[in-house]
Short mmCIF file of C-alpha atoms in Angstrom, two decimals:
data_model
loop_
_atom_site.label_atom_id
_atom_site.label_comp_id
_atom_site.label_asym_id
_atom_site.label_seq_id
_atom_site.Cartn_x
_atom_site.Cartn_y
_atom_site.Cartn_z
CA MET Y 4 46.51 -37.93 -54.13
CA ILE Y 5 44.45 -37.64 -50.91
CA ARG Y 6 41.29 -35.58 -51.27
CA ILE Y 7 39.14 -34.34 -48.24
CA VAL Y 8 35.76 -33.16 -49.26
CA ALA Y 9 33.16 -31.55 -47.07
CA THR Y 10 30.14 -33.56 -47.35
CA GLY Y 11 26.74 -32.47 -45.36
CA LEU Y 12 28.14 -28.98 -44.88
CA LYS Y 13 24.91 -27.25 -45.70
CA GLU Y 14 23.23 -29.43 -43.23
CA THR Y 15 25.75 -28.85 -40.21
CA GLN Y 16 25.55 -25.11 -40.84
CA ASP Y 17 21.53 -25.29 -40.73
CA LYS Y 18 21.87 -27.06 -37.58
CA LEU Y 19 24.53 -24.60 -36.12
CA GLU Y 20 22.25 -21.70 -37.21
CA ARG Y 21 19.31 -23.13 -35.40
CA ALA Y 22 21.29 -24.10 -32.35
CA GLN Y 23 22.77 -20.53 -32.39
CA LYS Y 24 19.04 -19.34 -32.40
CA GLN Y 25 18.49 -21.29 -29.25
CA ILE Y 26 21.49 -19.50 -27.12
CA PRO Y 27 19.22 -16.70 -25.79
CA PHE Y 28 16.48 -18.98 -24.85
CA ALA Y 29 19.16 -21.18 -22.96
CA THR Y 30 20.54 -18.16 -21.17
CA ALA Y 31 17.26 -16.77 -20.13
CA LEU Y 32 16.47 -20.30 -18.86
CA ALA Y 33 19.82 -20.81 -16.83
CA LEU Y 34 19.41 -17.10 -15.35
CA THR Y 35 15.82 -17.81 -14.20
CA ARG Y 36 16.45 -21.36 -12.81
CA THR Y 37 19.41 -19.88 -10.84
CA ALA Y 38 17.29 -17.14 -9.54
CA GLN Y 39 14.88 -19.80 -8.38
CA ILE Y 40 17.74 -21.36 -6.25
CA VAL Y 41 18.73 -17.95 -5.10
CA LYS Y 42 15.36 -17.23 -3.88
CA LYS Y 43 15.11 -20.63 -2.14
CA ASP Y 44 18.28 -20.32 -0.28
CA ILE Y 45 17.55 -16.85 1.11
CA GLU Y 46 13.93 -17.96 2.09
CA ALA Y 47 15.80 -20.86 4.13
CA GLU Y 48 18.49 -18.32 5.70
CA MET Y 49 15.59 -16.36 6.62
CA ALA Y 50 14.09 -19.47 8.52
CA SER Y 51 17.47 -19.95 10.27
CA VAL Y 52 18.22 -16.47 11.43
CA PHE Y 53 14.93 -14.91 12.50
CA ASP Y 54 12.97 -16.00 15.55
CA ARG Y 55 9.69 -17.51 14.78
CA PRO Y 56 9.51 -15.67 11.23
CA THR Y 57 5.97 -15.25 9.95
CA LYS Y 58 4.60 -16.49 6.85
CA TRP Y 59 4.64 -12.94 5.48
CA THR Y 60 8.44 -12.61 6.08
CA LEU Y 61 9.00 -15.86 4.34
CA ASN Y 62 6.95 -15.14 1.39
CA SER Y 63 8.33 -11.46 1.03
CA LEU Y 64 10.72 -12.17 -1.94
CA ARG Y 65 9.75 -11.90 -5.59
CA LEU Y 66 11.54 -13.22 -8.61
CA PHE Y 67 11.80 -11.65 -11.81
CA PRO Y 68 12.15 -14.12 -14.76
CA ALA Y 69 14.77 -13.46 -17.37
CA LYS Y 70 13.59 -13.12 -21.12
CA LYS Y 71 15.24 -13.91 -24.43
CA ASP Y 72 15.10 -10.06 -25.03
CA LYS Y 73 16.14 -9.19 -21.44
CA LEU Y 74 18.80 -11.57 -20.06
CA GLU Y 75 18.63 -10.49 -16.46
CA ALA Y 76 16.66 -12.42 -13.78
CA ARG Y 77 16.27 -10.55 -10.34
CA VAL Y 78 15.32 -11.64 -6.75
CA TRP Y 79 14.13 -8.86 -4.67
CA MET Y 80 11.65 -7.85 -1.73
CA LYS Y 81 8.11 -7.37 -2.56
CA ASN Y 82 7.38 -3.51 -2.48
CA GLU Y 83 3.48 -3.66 -2.08
CA ALA Y 84 1.55 -4.58 0.79
CA ASP Y 85 -2.32 -5.05 1.57
CA LYS Y 86 -3.07 -2.58 4.21
CA SER Y 87 0.39 -3.47 5.91
CA THR Y 88 3.87 -2.47 5.74
CA PRO Y 89 5.67 -3.50 2.55
CA ALA Y 90 8.50 -5.98 2.82
CA THR Y 91 11.17 -3.53 1.74
CA THR Y 92 10.57 -1.19 4.70
CA TRP Y 93 11.07 -3.67 7.58
CA LEU Y 94 13.26 -6.38 5.83
CA SER Y 95 16.07 -3.86 4.57
CA PRO Y 96 17.31 -2.86 8.04
CA GLU Y 97 17.87 -6.71 8.70
CA ILE Y 98 19.87 -6.88 5.53
CA GLU Y 99 21.72 -3.38 5.90
CA GLY Y 100 21.50 -2.49 9.08
CA GLY Y 101 20.67 0.82 10.81
CA ALA Y 102 17.37 2.31 11.82
CA ARG Y 103 14.09 0.94 11.38
CA PRO Y 104 11.75 3.25 9.18
CA ALA Y 105 8.23 4.15 10.47
CA LYS Y 106 5.38 1.61 9.97
CA ARG Y 107 2.14 2.53 8.51
CA SER Y 108 0.44 2.36 11.66
CA GLU Y 109 3.12 4.59 13.32
CA LYS Y 110 2.59 7.28 10.74
CA ASN Y 111 -1.17 7.01 11.20
CA LEU Y 112 -0.73 7.57 14.87
CA ARG Y 113 1.79 10.26 14.41
CA ALA Y 114 -0.58 12.23 12.00
CA LYS Y 115 -3.42 11.64 14.44
CA GLY Y 116 -1.18 13.29 17.16
CA ALA Y 117 -1.14 10.22 19.24
CA LEU Y 118 2.46 9.15 18.84
CA PRO Y 119 5.18 11.99 19.79
CA ASP Y 120 7.93 12.69 17.15
CA GLY Y 121 10.78 10.42 17.32
CA LYS Y 122 9.07 7.85 18.95
CA PHE Y 123 7.80 4.08 17.72
CA ILE Y 124 5.57 1.51 19.00
CA ALA Y 125 6.34 -1.57 20.65
CA PRO Y 126 4.16 -4.14 22.32
CA GLY Y 127 3.29 -3.10 25.88
CA ARG Y 128 3.17 -5.33 28.90
CA ASP Y 129 -0.51 -6.29 28.63
CA ALA Y 130 -0.60 -6.83 24.88
CA LYS Y 131 -1.73 -10.04 23.60
CA LEU Y 132 1.10 -11.44 21.34
CA ASN Y 133 0.50 -13.94 18.56
CA GLN Y 134 2.68 -16.96 17.82
CA TYR Y 135 5.45 -14.91 16.28
CA GLY Y 136 5.94 -12.68 19.04
CA ASN Y 137 4.02 -9.65 17.68
CA ILE Y 138 0.74 -7.93 18.73
CA SER Y 139 -1.74 -9.13 16.48
CA ARG Y 140 -2.99 -7.24 13.37
CA GLY Y 141 -6.68 -7.54 14.67
CA GLN Y 142 -5.88 -5.84 18.17
CA LEU Y 143 -3.60 -3.33 16.51
CA GLN Y 144 -6.35 -2.40 14.17
CA LYS Y 145 -8.67 -2.27 17.03
CA ILE Y 146 -6.47 0.23 18.77
CA LEU Y 147 -6.23 2.22 15.68
CA SER Y 148 -9.87 2.35 15.08
CA GLY Y 149 -10.31 3.77 18.78
CA LEU Y 150 -7.98 6.41 18.14
CA GLY Y 151 -9.26 7.37 14.68
CA ALA Y 152 -6.22 6.49 13.16
CA GLN Y 153 -7.21 3.42 10.87
CA PHE Y 154 -5.33 1.64 8.25
CA ASP Y 155 -7.95 2.46 5.71
CA PRO Y 156 -8.34 6.26 5.25
CA TYR Y 157 -11.91 5.51 3.52
CA GLN Y 158 -14.01 4.76 6.54
CA ASN Y 159 -17.12 2.60 5.83
CA SER Y 160 -19.98 2.18 8.33
CA THR Y 161 -18.44 -0.72 9.98
CA THR Y 162 -15.34 0.96 10.58
CA SER Y 163 -17.28 3.90 12.08
CA ARG Y 164 -19.53 1.85 14.41
CA ARG Y 165 -16.35 0.12 15.63
CA SER Y 166 -14.53 3.54 16.30
CA ALA Y 167 -17.74 4.77 18.16
CA ALA Y 168 -17.65 1.74 20.14
CA ASN Y 169 -13.90 1.99 20.97
CA LYS Y 170 -12.95 5.88 21.26
CA ARG Y 171 -13.42 5.73 24.90
CA ALA Y 172 -11.70 2.33 25.49
CA PHE Y 173 -8.09 3.66 23.94
CA PHE Y 174 -6.12 6.60 25.11
CA VAL Y 175 -2.60 7.70 25.08
CA ILE Y 176 -1.25 7.42 28.77
CA SER Y 177 1.63 9.65 30.11
CA LYS Y 178 3.77 9.56 32.96
CA GLY Y 179 3.82 13.21 34.28
CA ASN Y 180 3.83 15.19 31.05
CA ARG Y 181 5.45 12.44 28.93
CA PRO Y 182 3.33 10.19 27.03
CA ILE Y 183 4.50 6.59 27.39
CA GLY Y 184 2.14 4.40 25.67
CA ILE Y 185 -1.62 3.50 24.54
CA ALA Y 186 -3.65 1.95 26.97
CA GLN Y 187 -7.12 0.49 27.27
CA ARG Y 188 -9.76 0.99 29.95
CA ALA Y 189 -10.56 -2.91 30.99
CA SER Y 190 -12.92 -1.82 33.64
CA LYS Y 191 -13.74 1.20 35.89
CA ARG Y 192 -10.52 0.45 37.94
CA GLY Y 193 -8.34 -1.55 35.34
CA ILE Y 194 -6.03 -0.13 32.83
CA LYS Y 195 -4.02 -2.27 30.31
CA LEU Y 196 -0.82 -0.98 28.52
CA LEU Y 197 -1.07 -2.30 24.89
CA LEU Y 198 1.61 -0.25 23.28
CA ALA Y 199 4.77 1.32 24.63
CA PHE Y 200 6.42 4.35 23.08
CA VAL Y 201 10.14 3.59 22.64
CA SER Y 202 13.07 5.22 20.84
CA ARG Y 203 13.67 4.16 17.27
CA PRO Y 204 14.58 0.63 17.06
CA ALA Y 205 17.95 -0.26 15.37
CA TYR Y 206 19.04 -3.29 13.89
CA SER Y 207 22.41 -4.96 13.35
CA LYS Y 208 22.68 -6.86 10.03
CA ARG Y 209 21.07 -10.26 10.54
CA LEU Y 210 20.15 -11.66 7.10
CA ASP Y 211 23.22 -12.00 4.92
CA PHE Y 212 20.97 -11.53 1.62
CA TYR Y 213 23.71 -10.78 -0.77
CA GLY Y 214 26.12 -13.12 0.45
CA VAL Y 215 23.79 -16.08 0.40
CA ALA Y 216 22.57 -14.98 -3.31
CA GLN Y 217 26.14 -14.79 -4.49
CA LYS Y 218 27.14 -18.27 -3.21
CA ALA Y 219 24.04 -19.77 -4.82
CA ILE Y 220 24.99 -18.02 -8.09
CA ASP Y 221 28.63 -19.13 -8.03
CA THR Y 222 27.51 -22.73 -7.23
CA ASN Y 223 24.57 -22.96 -9.67
CA LEU Y 224 24.81 -20.83 -12.52
CA GLU Y 225 27.54 -22.66 -14.85
CA LYS Y 226 25.73 -25.77 -14.11
CA GLU Y 227 22.26 -24.46 -14.93
CA MET Y 228 23.96 -22.95 -18.31
CA GLU Y 229 25.11 -26.17 -18.99
CA LYS Y 230 21.95 -27.81 -18.60
CA ALA Y 231 20.11 -25.17 -20.56
CA LEU Y 232 22.50 -25.37 -23.47
CA LYS Y 233 21.99 -29.35 -23.73
CA GLN Y 234 18.36 -28.72 -23.87
CA ALA Y 235 18.32 -25.84 -26.37
CA PHE Y 236 20.66 -27.80 -28.78
CA ALA Y 237 18.37 -31.03 -28.35
CA ASN Y 238 15.37 -28.68 -29.33
CA ALA Y 239 17.50 -27.44 -32.39
CA ARG Y 240 17.73 -30.97 -34.20
#
């Protein structure tokens, strides 16, 4: 008679139980590592499809790591800003296509009565552009200050002095009865057009946000899960 007896069964069961407890940790780890790859790949795509993207653009994504009690990792645009427009406002049209929402500066100018309804701002012919092809934040702040449409609604003494110094320098320029932009009195005879009033900008889809993300997930999630499980089982010994 041949007898087959299970030996070390209790030890094996204990090891399996310890490994079982590691699975949520391993899953969260794999999801987070995959999300890191997704974020990196989308940032690389931004650098490829955008013309001279700013550091703010390339740093506009946020990663929300997965947790053992919440097995979901997310990558999305930052929705907060320090006296500037949140990434969700200006990056979404590049992903979805369609019309661009108003920037904070445009809302401020419109509230002040300097920007007509339905119009938006673009650099004028005499604007000084930065390395990214945009009007600099400092120059824009100076224009807003001169028109009393500052970013910061709480004016301090510095802002007030700046407004007093600039309020005669900047004005809305018109062609006939039609406002066409914001100009600066450079001298008694010279006028510079710094901001032009344009129709609402519309964008075609340029950033394949979801396509790049899905490709990264399909390529990496299974591999990251295998690596995380091996790490978890090793820790369970």
